Amino acid sequence: MIEMTGIRKAYQTGKITFEALRGVDISIKENEYIAIVGPSGSGKSTLMNLMGCLDKPTGGEFYLDTERVETLSPNQLADIRNRKVGFVFQAFNLLPYATAYENVELPLLYAGLSGKERKARVTELLNRVGLGDKMANKPTEMSGGEMQRVAIARALANKPKLILADEPTGNLDTKSGRAIVEIFNDLWKDGHTIVIITHDMHIAKRCQRIIRLKDGLLDTGNEEEEQEQSLKVA
Amino acid sequence: MYALLSVKQFFRDLRSQKLRTFMTMFGILWGTVSIILLMAFGTGMQEFQQKRFKGLGENICIFWPGVTSKPWNGLPRGRHIRFVSEDATRIREMYPVIKHISPEFPRSNVMLKSHKNNLTAQVIGVWPEFHKMRNIIPAAGGRFINDKDMEKKRRTIFIGDRLAEQLFAGEDPVGQTLQVRGAPFVVVGVMVSKDQNSSYGGRDNRNAYIASETFLTMFSRRYPNNMVIQSTNDNNIQEAIDSFKSYMAAKYNFDPTDTETLGTWDVTEGFKFITNFFVAFRMFLLCIGCLTLVTAGIGVTNIMNVVLEERTKEIGIKMALGAKKRTIMSQFMFETVLLTCIGGSIGFIIAYAIVMVFPLLNLTEHIGTPTIHVFESVMTISILGIVAFLSGFFPARRASNMEPVKALKLF
Ligand SMILES: Nc1ncnc2c1ncn2[C@@H]1O[C@H](COP(=O)(O)OP(=O)(O)OP(=O)(O)O)[C@@H](O)[C@H]1O
Ligand SMILES: [Mg+2]
């Protein structure tokens, strides 16, 4: 599903260049359930943005489903984001003026589905995350957990194989966080590939595999030690 | 569906930024109104002036006898040249380019007496075709002096509308008797009122006209005061003038290049001047109107830039969900175009309303009737379109070129 070798990402801020990723090799197979952990600033979000084709690496090779991402045009990348990837963010990132229904509908619009198809799909998705009765609510009229569930429904809109979640429970209390994690577990069982960034080791431990980052590199050090460090950071 | 979503978004912006949206739309509206009104009033004034100019006559030239200023064929300068009616007859026979010609025998301060009133006015002896050249149109029920009047030296008289008013105070003068210096004349016609902004020897509406043959029997005069010619169309007035002059130069033995011998008033020159002046004037008005619109356009760009700042995050979200550049771009373009369309349409309606209502204010007598021509409308629409496109294009391009990650501010 994802083949990354020697991936680098440098950010240019004025005259200063900062390498957030300094040569990362990652391979993720289909229907894997992966957690990315690491201290703040270690490059987790940067890595995830690359995986989701929101950004392009400044070095290395990245194959997504056998496609070399660096060679793709902005429009092709937009298509990939639309059909192959579903994003879930810590800050939900819903359109504030649009209803739950309209938010979930957006990726379907970009995919060019007809009104009838969209209606069926949006209804199905919102029912699936348990928000069948809140379709007309705007983000301001929903709780954090509900907003994140709308965001998940939106991420699932075009049935992407890959779900990327950047600290999806970071803004939620333990209970709503647990509910969100349950949804991810279900999605994994349905065959989706799932990558979650988290500071919560309980969540990470439920995953099949943990990828550790430190200062822009994969951390292959002692596992137990790392776990403790991560817990401290969290 | 995109469109519907965009419309929704547009009205949401409209509501959340009421004042700003209103100000922008008002700018476009104001620009449209001013450009159309400026052009409409410019056109109205031009047509008004041109019509008044044509009041004197179209494609006509007037000649006065004068004094030679150059020696010629052994003759000295300073000789008085005078032409006679027979010259007019000959000229008309000789030059087909001259469509009409008439000598004029004016006499001022002639006592006119009707059964109601008496006064003094100018009486002019002319040929029947005089009125065709000079846009003197007989009111219904009347006629101008005709060939029979000339032939038989009949005592018939045609009077200007102002004169008719003063002499007959609302009665129909046609068929009534008018004493001209004690001699009874029959009024055969009254002039239809017309606009006239230039004249020689008094306005036509205050004059009385009789056949030149009749004039000569009453007032001992041999030499016409002047002659009027009209060319067959507006391209050959110069040829007509040259023909007239060469005939006169040959007949009266003066240098044809001597421009001072015959006083010449080419009326078309004034008309050409007025036309050119108004072309320039209207261009000037158009420029002012355009500038107003461009200013409004800059306002729209400003607004769209602010909107862009506010929507950076939203654009990032949409890009993360798979929106393509052109989707983002078209949303912004759509909003600008809609803003301009609404402002422009309201502006059009207001401008049309003002132009419709204006004639009711009774000011048209002084500055003409404002008229909206297709040219102006097409012009305004094109300028509006360009303004809308440009003011939307740059913010839209900026929006669509944003990097998704930066727009999202994920870090
Ligand atoms: N657009 C950017 N320009 C410059 N530097 C950036 C940019 N984005 C990220 N960085 C830097 O890259 C490094 C990695 O950032 P990243 O967001 O990937 O960290 P993270 O591991 O997700 O941290 P956190 O756990 O706090 O979210 C940080 O030091 C950050 O300052
Ligand atoms: Mg992060």
GROMACS .gro file of N, CA, C and O in nm, chain A residues 11 45 49 54-55 74-76 78-79 81-82 87 89 91 93-95 97 102-103 105-107 109-110 118 154 158 166, chain B residues 1-2 5 8-9 12 311 313-314 316-328 331 403-406 408 410-411:
model
  240
   11TYR      N    1   1.165   2.203   0.543
   11TYR     CA    2   1.082   2.324   0.542
   11TYR      C    3   1.172   2.445   0.534
   11TYR      O    4   1.274   2.452   0.602
   45SER      N    5   0.324   1.448   1.205
   45SER     CA    6   0.225   1.509   1.115
   45SER      C    7   0.283   1.529   0.977
   45SER      O    8   0.215   1.507   0.876
   49ASN      N    9   0.114   1.384   0.642
   49ASN     CA   10   0.074   1.468   0.528
   49ASN      C   11   0.132   1.417   0.398
   49ASN      O   12   0.069   1.424   0.293
   54LEU      N   13  -0.094   1.530   0.079
   54LEU     CA   14  -0.123   1.671   0.101
   54LEU      C   15   0.001   1.754   0.071
   54LEU      O   16  -0.006   1.873   0.050
   55ASP      N   17   0.115   1.687   0.071
   55ASP     CA   18   0.242   1.755   0.054
   55ASP      C   19   0.335   1.659  -0.020
   55ASP      O   20   0.307   1.539  -0.027
   74PRO      N   21  -0.068   1.831  -0.947
   74PRO     CA   22  -0.157   1.871  -0.838
   74PRO      C   23  -0.299   1.815  -0.854
   74PRO      O   24  -0.361   1.774  -0.755
   75ASN      N   25  -0.347   1.810  -0.976
   75ASN     CA   26  -0.482   1.758  -0.997
   75ASN      C   27  -0.489   1.608  -0.969
   75ASN      O   28  -0.587   1.559  -0.913
   76GLN      N   29  -0.383   1.535  -1.007
   76GLN     CA   30  -0.381   1.392  -0.980
   76GLN      C   31  -0.373   1.366  -0.830
   76GLN      O   32  -0.438   1.276  -0.777
   78ALA      N   33  -0.493   1.567  -0.606
   78ALA     CA   34  -0.626   1.598  -0.553
   78ALA      C   35  -0.717   1.477  -0.570
   78ALA      O   36  -0.795   1.444  -0.480
   79ASP      N   37  -0.704   1.409  -0.684
   79ASP     CA   38  -0.785   1.290  -0.707
   79ASP      C   39  -0.755   1.180  -0.607
   79ASP      O   40  -0.845   1.113  -0.557
   81ARG      N   41  -0.632   1.221  -0.305
   81ARG     CA   42  -0.687   1.262  -0.174
   81ARG      C   43  -0.837   1.239  -0.170
   81ARG      O   44  -0.894   1.205  -0.067
   82ASN      N   45  -0.899   1.256  -0.285
   82ASN     CA   46  -1.043   1.243  -0.291
   82ASN      C   47  -1.089   1.097  -0.282
   82ASN      O   48  -1.187   1.065  -0.214
   87PHE      N   49  -0.893   1.159   0.552
   87PHE     CA   50  -0.823   1.227   0.661
   87PHE      C   51  -0.916   1.248   0.781
   87PHE      O   52  -1.030   1.288   0.765
   89PHE      N   53  -0.871   1.472   1.141
   89PHE     CA   54  -0.777   1.562   1.208
   89PHE      C   55  -0.812   1.579   1.355
   89PHE      O   56  -0.927   1.561   1.396
   91ALA      N   57  -0.825   1.862   1.501
   91ALA     CA   58  -0.913   1.978   1.515
   91ALA      C   59  -1.040   1.964   1.431
   91ALA      O   60  -1.106   2.063   1.400
   93ASN      N   61  -1.165   1.999   1.164
   93ASN     CA   62  -1.162   2.062   1.032
   93ASN      C   63  -1.292   2.043   0.952
   93ASN      O   64  -1.290   2.008   0.834
   94LEU      N   65  -1.402   2.067   1.018
   94LEU     CA   66  -1.529   2.070   0.944
   94LEU      C   67  -1.553   2.212   0.896
   94LEU      O   68  -1.503   2.307   0.955
   95LEU      N   69  -1.628   2.227   0.787
   95LEU     CA   70  -1.666   2.360   0.743
   95LEU      C   71  -1.769   2.415   0.842
   95LEU      O   72  -1.873   2.353   0.862
   97TYR      N   73  -1.984   2.657   0.854
   97TYR     CA   74  -2.116   2.706   0.815
   97TYR      C   75  -2.205   2.597   0.756
   97TYR      O   76  -2.321   2.619   0.728
  102GLU      N   77  -2.391   1.837   0.475
  102GLU     CA   78  -2.315   1.905   0.369
  102GLU      C   79  -2.166   1.877   0.380
  102GLU      O   80  -2.096   1.865   0.280
  103ASN      N   81  -2.117   1.865   0.504
  103ASN     CA   82  -1.975   1.835   0.523
  103ASN      C   83  -1.940   1.699   0.466
  103ASN      O   84  -1.838   1.683   0.400
  105GLU      N   85  -2.101   1.547   0.240
  105GLU     CA   86  -2.132   1.546   0.097
  105GLU      C   87  -2.016   1.598   0.012
  105GLU      O   88  -2.001   1.560  -0.105
  106LEU      N   89  -1.934   1.685   0.071
  106LEU     CA   90  -1.832   1.756  -0.006
  106LEU      C   91  -1.740   1.665  -0.091
  106LEU      O   92  -1.727   1.686  -0.212
  107PRO      N   93  -1.677   1.560  -0.030
  107PRO     CA   94  -1.590   1.476  -0.113
  107PRO      C   95  -1.668   1.405  -0.223
  107PRO      O   96  -1.613   1.378  -0.330
  109LEU      N   97  -1.918   1.536  -0.385
  109LEU     CA   98  -1.934   1.637  -0.489
  109LEU      C   99  -1.810   1.642  -0.577
  109LEU      O  100  -1.820   1.642  -0.700
  110TYR      N  101  -1.694   1.643  -0.511
  110TYR     CA  102  -1.570   1.651  -0.588
  110TYR      C  103  -1.551   1.526  -0.672
  110TYR      O  104  -1.489   1.529  -0.777
  118ARG      N  105  -2.540   1.071  -0.386
  118ARG     CA  106  -2.482   1.140  -0.270
  118ARG      C  107  -2.573   1.127  -0.150
  118ARG      O  108  -2.530   1.097  -0.039
  154ARG      N  109  -1.702   1.173   0.685
  154ARG     CA  110  -1.654   1.246   0.568
  154ARG      C  111  -1.531   1.177   0.508
  154ARG      O  112  -1.517   1.165   0.386
  158ASN      N  113  -1.571   0.844   0.000
  158ASN     CA  114  -1.546   0.778  -0.128
  158ASN      C  115  -1.483   0.640  -0.111
  158ASN      O  116  -1.413   0.592  -0.199
  166ASP      N  117  -0.474   1.203   1.246
  166ASP     CA  118  -0.370   1.275   1.320
  166ASP      C  119  -0.425   1.315   1.456
  166ASP      O  120  -0.501   1.410   1.467
  235MET      N  121  -2.477   2.154  -0.917
  235MET     CA  122  -2.467   2.136  -0.770
  235MET      C  123  -2.356   2.223  -0.712
  235MET      O  124  -2.373   2.287  -0.611
  236TYR      N  125  -2.241   2.226  -0.783
  236TYR     CA  126  -2.136   2.320  -0.743
  236TYR      C  127  -2.195   2.459  -0.735
  236TYR      O  128  -2.175   2.531  -0.639
  239LEU      N  129  -2.412   2.517  -0.443
  239LEU     CA  130  -2.331   2.531  -0.322
  239LEU      C  131  -2.266   2.669  -0.318
  239LEU      O  132  -2.259   2.734  -0.215
  242LYS      N  133  -2.514   2.929  -0.231
  242LYS     CA  134  -2.537   2.922  -0.087
  242LYS      C  135  -2.427   2.995  -0.012
  242LYS      O  136  -2.451   3.075   0.077
  243GLN      N  137  -2.305   2.964  -0.054
  243GLN     CA  138  -2.190   3.023   0.011
  243GLN      C  139  -2.191   3.174  -0.006
  243GLN      O  140  -2.164   3.249   0.087
  246ARG      N  141  -2.425   3.327   0.223
  246ARG     CA  142  -2.374   3.320   0.359
  246ARG      C  143  -2.274   3.433   0.382
  246ARG      O  144  -2.280   3.504   0.482
  545ARG      N  145  -1.084   3.256   0.442
  545ARG     CA  146  -1.118   3.122   0.397
  545ARG      C  147  -0.999   3.032   0.378
  545ARG      O  148  -1.014   2.922   0.325
  547LYS      N  149  -0.827   2.849   0.569
  547LYS     CA  150  -0.846   2.720   0.633
  547LYS      C  151  -0.947   2.636   0.553
  547LYS      O  152  -0.925   2.518   0.528
  548GLU      N  153  -1.055   2.703   0.516
  548GLU     CA  154  -1.159   2.633   0.441
  548GLU      C  155  -1.104   2.578   0.310
  548GLU      O  156  -1.135   2.465   0.270
  550GLY      N  157  -0.797   2.496   0.255
  550GLY     CA  158  -0.715   2.383   0.292
  550GLY      C  159  -0.798   2.258   0.313
  550GLY      O  160  -0.763   2.149   0.265
  551ILE      N  161  -0.907   2.272   0.384
  551ILE     CA  162  -0.995   2.156   0.409
  551ILE      C  163  -1.044   2.099   0.277
  551ILE      O  164  -1.039   1.978   0.252
  552LYS      N  165  -1.091   2.190   0.191
  552LYS     CA  166  -1.145   2.142   0.063
  552LYS      C  167  -1.039   2.070  -0.020
  552LYS      O  168  -1.068   1.970  -0.085
  553MET      N  169  -0.917   2.125  -0.015
  553MET     CA  170  -0.811   2.060  -0.091
  553MET      C  171  -0.781   1.922  -0.032
  553MET      O  172  -0.756   1.827  -0.106
  554ALA      N  173  -0.782   1.911   0.099
  554ALA     CA  174  -0.757   1.782   0.163
  554ALA      C  175  -0.864   1.682   0.123
  554ALA      O  176  -0.839   1.562   0.117
  555LEU      N  177  -0.984   1.730   0.094
  555LEU     CA  178  -1.092   1.640   0.057
  555LEU      C  179  -1.095   1.611  -0.093
  555LEU      O  180  -1.181   1.539  -0.141
  556GLY      N  181  -1.001   1.673  -0.165
  556GLY     CA  182  -0.991   1.639  -0.307
  556GLY      C  183  -1.039   1.745  -0.403
  556GLY      O  184  -1.059   1.716  -0.521
  557ALA      N  185  -1.058   1.869  -0.354
  557ALA     CA  186  -1.097   1.976  -0.446
  557ALA      C  187  -0.980   2.009  -0.535
  557ALA      O  188  -0.868   2.021  -0.489
  558LYS      N  189  -1.007   2.024  -0.666
  558LYS     CA  190  -0.900   2.059  -0.759
  558LYS      C  191  -0.885   2.210  -0.765
  558LYS      O  192  -0.972   2.285  -0.720
  559LYS      N  193  -0.775   2.253  -0.826
  559LYS     CA  194  -0.747   2.395  -0.839
  559LYS      C  195  -0.865   2.469  -0.900
  559LYS      O  196  -0.905   2.575  -0.856
  560ARG      N  197  -0.916   2.408  -1.007
  560ARG     CA  198  -1.019   2.481  -1.080
  560ARG      C  199  -1.148   2.491  -0.998
  560ARG      O  200  -1.226   2.584  -1.016
  561THR      N  201  -1.169   2.396  -0.908
  561THR     CA  202  -1.287   2.404  -0.822
  561THR      C  203  -1.277   2.524  -0.729
  561THR      O  204  -1.373   2.603  -0.714
  562ILE      N  205  -1.159   2.538  -0.667
  562ILE     CA  206  -1.136   2.650  -0.577
  562ILE      C  207  -1.145   2.781  -0.655
  562ILE      O  208  -1.212   2.877  -0.615
  565GLN      N  209  -1.496   2.881  -0.759
  565GLN     CA  210  -1.578   2.932  -0.648
  565GLN      C  211  -1.552   3.082  -0.628
  565GLN      O  212  -1.646   3.160  -0.616
  637GLU      N  213  -0.079   2.605  -0.097
  637GLU     CA  214  -0.041   2.468  -0.067
  637GLU      C  215  -0.138   2.416   0.038
  637GLU      O  216  -0.161   2.481   0.138
  638PRO      N  217  -0.191   2.296   0.014
  638PRO     CA  218  -0.292   2.244   0.105
  638PRO      C  219  -0.245   2.243   0.251
  638PRO      O  220  -0.320   2.282   0.341
  639VAL      N  221  -0.123   2.200   0.272
  639VAL     CA  222  -0.074   2.188   0.409
  639VAL      C  223  -0.070   2.324   0.478
  639VAL      O  224  -0.115   2.341   0.592
  640LYS      N  225  -0.016   2.423   0.404
  640LYS     CA  226  -0.006   2.557   0.462
  640LYS      C  227  -0.144   2.612   0.489
  640LYS      O  228  -0.169   2.676   0.591
  642LEU      N  229  -0.408   2.453   0.555
  642LEU     CA  230  -0.471   2.384   0.668
  642LEU      C  231  -0.408   2.425   0.801
  642LEU      O  232  -0.469   2.411   0.905
  644LEU      N  233  -0.173   2.270   0.956
  644LEU     CA  234  -0.184   2.148   1.035
  644LEU      C  235  -0.080   2.140   1.146
  644LEU      O  236  -0.098   2.072   1.244
  645PHE      N  237   0.034   2.208   1.124
  645PHE     CA  238   0.145   2.192   1.218
  645PHE      C  239   0.126   2.278   1.342
  645PHE      O  240   0.049   2.371   1.341
   0.00000   0.00000   0.00000
